[in-house]
Amino acid sequence: MKEHKKAPTKVRNVLFVCSRNQWRSPTAEQVWKRHPAVRARSAGTSPNARRPISAADVQWADVIVVMENKHRDRVVAQFAWLVEHKAIHVLGIPDEYKYMDPELMEELTQSVGALLDL
């Protein structure tokens, strides 16, 4: 009897984006960086972000996950030529959580897991 192995999941580069890269996107990066099918990175849309988003980040990403519509709009406005063939997903998570807030971590685990089919 042959053993059926599940096809390996393709590893995807996932860029998490919020405004200042202080609470939501770094939490998402921490939640997902140990998953075997995800390479996670985070950045912010504000020039004052802890780690401002760059063209290199956008090019690296297979999937871009933003917290709010305004983040998607800023990424598209700043990097239109790079995102025209990239998936940008809006989670709709408001800026009302602190870094590694358990409720935020649960929301990110559920929503991103469903989004990436993991």
C-alpha positions as a printed Julia matrix, in Angstrom:
118×3 Matrix{Float64}:
   0.0    0.0     0.0
   1.42   3.35   -1.04
   1.78   6.08    1.51
   0.04   9.29    0.47
   1.97  12.32    1.56
   0.29  15.67    1.68
   1.84  18.03   -0.82
   4.09  20.51    0.96
   2.49  23.89    1.48
   4.17  26.62   -0.51
   5.93  29.05    1.8
   4.57  32.55    1.29
   6.12  35.9     2.15
   3.47  37.82    4.07
   3.87  41.55    4.75
   1.72  42.91    7.59
   1.04  46.65    7.49
  -0.46  49.18    9.91
   0.24  52.89   10.46
   3.22  53.17   12.78
   4.36  49.53   12.9
   4.06  49.71   16.66
   1.26  47.39   17.79
  -0.86  45.59   15.21
   1.53  44.68   12.4
   4.44  43.7    14.7
   2.02  41.52   16.66
   0.93  39.86   13.4
   4.57  39.31   12.47
   5.25  37.66   15.85
   2.11  35.5    15.67
   2.93  34.2    12.17
   6.73  34.18   11.95
   7.06  30.67   13.4
   4.51  29.1    11.06
   6.3   26.76    8.61
   4.3   28.03    5.62
   4.84  31.74    6.33
   7.74  34.15    6.2
   6.44  37.21    8.04
   7.57  40.82    7.98
   5.87  44.0     9.19
   6.0   47.68    8.31
   4.06  50.91    8.72
   2.62  53.42    6.26
   3.61  56.48    8.31
   6.97  58.16    7.7
   7.28  58.02   11.52
   6.73  54.27   11.62
   9.12  52.13   13.63
   9.88  50.45   10.3
   8.43  52.38    7.32
   7.25  50.29    4.38
   9.66  50.23    1.44
   9.55  49.2    -2.19
  11.77  46.25   -1.23
   9.12  45.09    1.28
   6.4   45.25   -1.37
   8.54  43.39   -3.91
   9.4   40.7    -1.31
   5.76  40.08   -0.38
   3.6   37.42   -1.99
   0.66  38.63    0.09
   0.15  42.02    1.74
  -2.14  42.1     4.78
  -3.23  45.52    6.04
  -5.22  46.35    9.16
  -7.53  49.04    7.7
  -8.7   50.38    4.33
  -6.56  53.51    4.78
  -3.44  51.32    4.9
  -4.38  49.62    1.62
  -5.01  53.02    0.05
  -1.62  54.33    1.2
   0.23  51.23   -0.03
  -1.48  51.45   -3.42
  -0.85  55.21   -3.69
   2.83  54.87   -2.78
   3.64  51.66   -4.67
   1.05  51.44   -7.47
   3.51  50.0   -10.0
   4.52  47.24   -7.57
   1.12  46.17   -6.27
  -0.9   45.94   -9.47
  -0.49  42.13   -9.48
  -0.35  41.53   -5.72
  -3.08  40.51   -3.35
  -3.77  43.13   -0.67
  -6.14  41.98    2.06
  -7.82  44.29    4.58
  -8.45  42.7     7.99
 -10.54  45.55    9.4
  -8.75  45.56   12.77
  -9.02  48.99   14.43
  -6.15  50.68   16.27
  -7.36  49.77   19.74
  -4.93  47.07   20.81
  -1.51  47.07   22.43
   1.41  44.95   21.25
   0.78  41.21   21.77
  -2.72  41.82   23.2
  -4.25  38.31   23.56
  -7.49  39.38   21.83
  -5.5   40.85   18.92
  -3.38  37.7    18.68
  -6.52  35.53   18.52
  -8.08  37.77   15.85
  -4.88  37.64   13.77
  -4.59  33.88   14.14
  -8.17  33.32   12.98
  -8.43  35.91   10.21
  -4.98  35.41    8.66
  -5.28  31.63    8.99
  -8.54  31.71    7.02
  -7.1   34.16    4.5
  -4.03  32.02    3.82
  -5.98  28.75    4.1
  -3.74  27.52    6.93
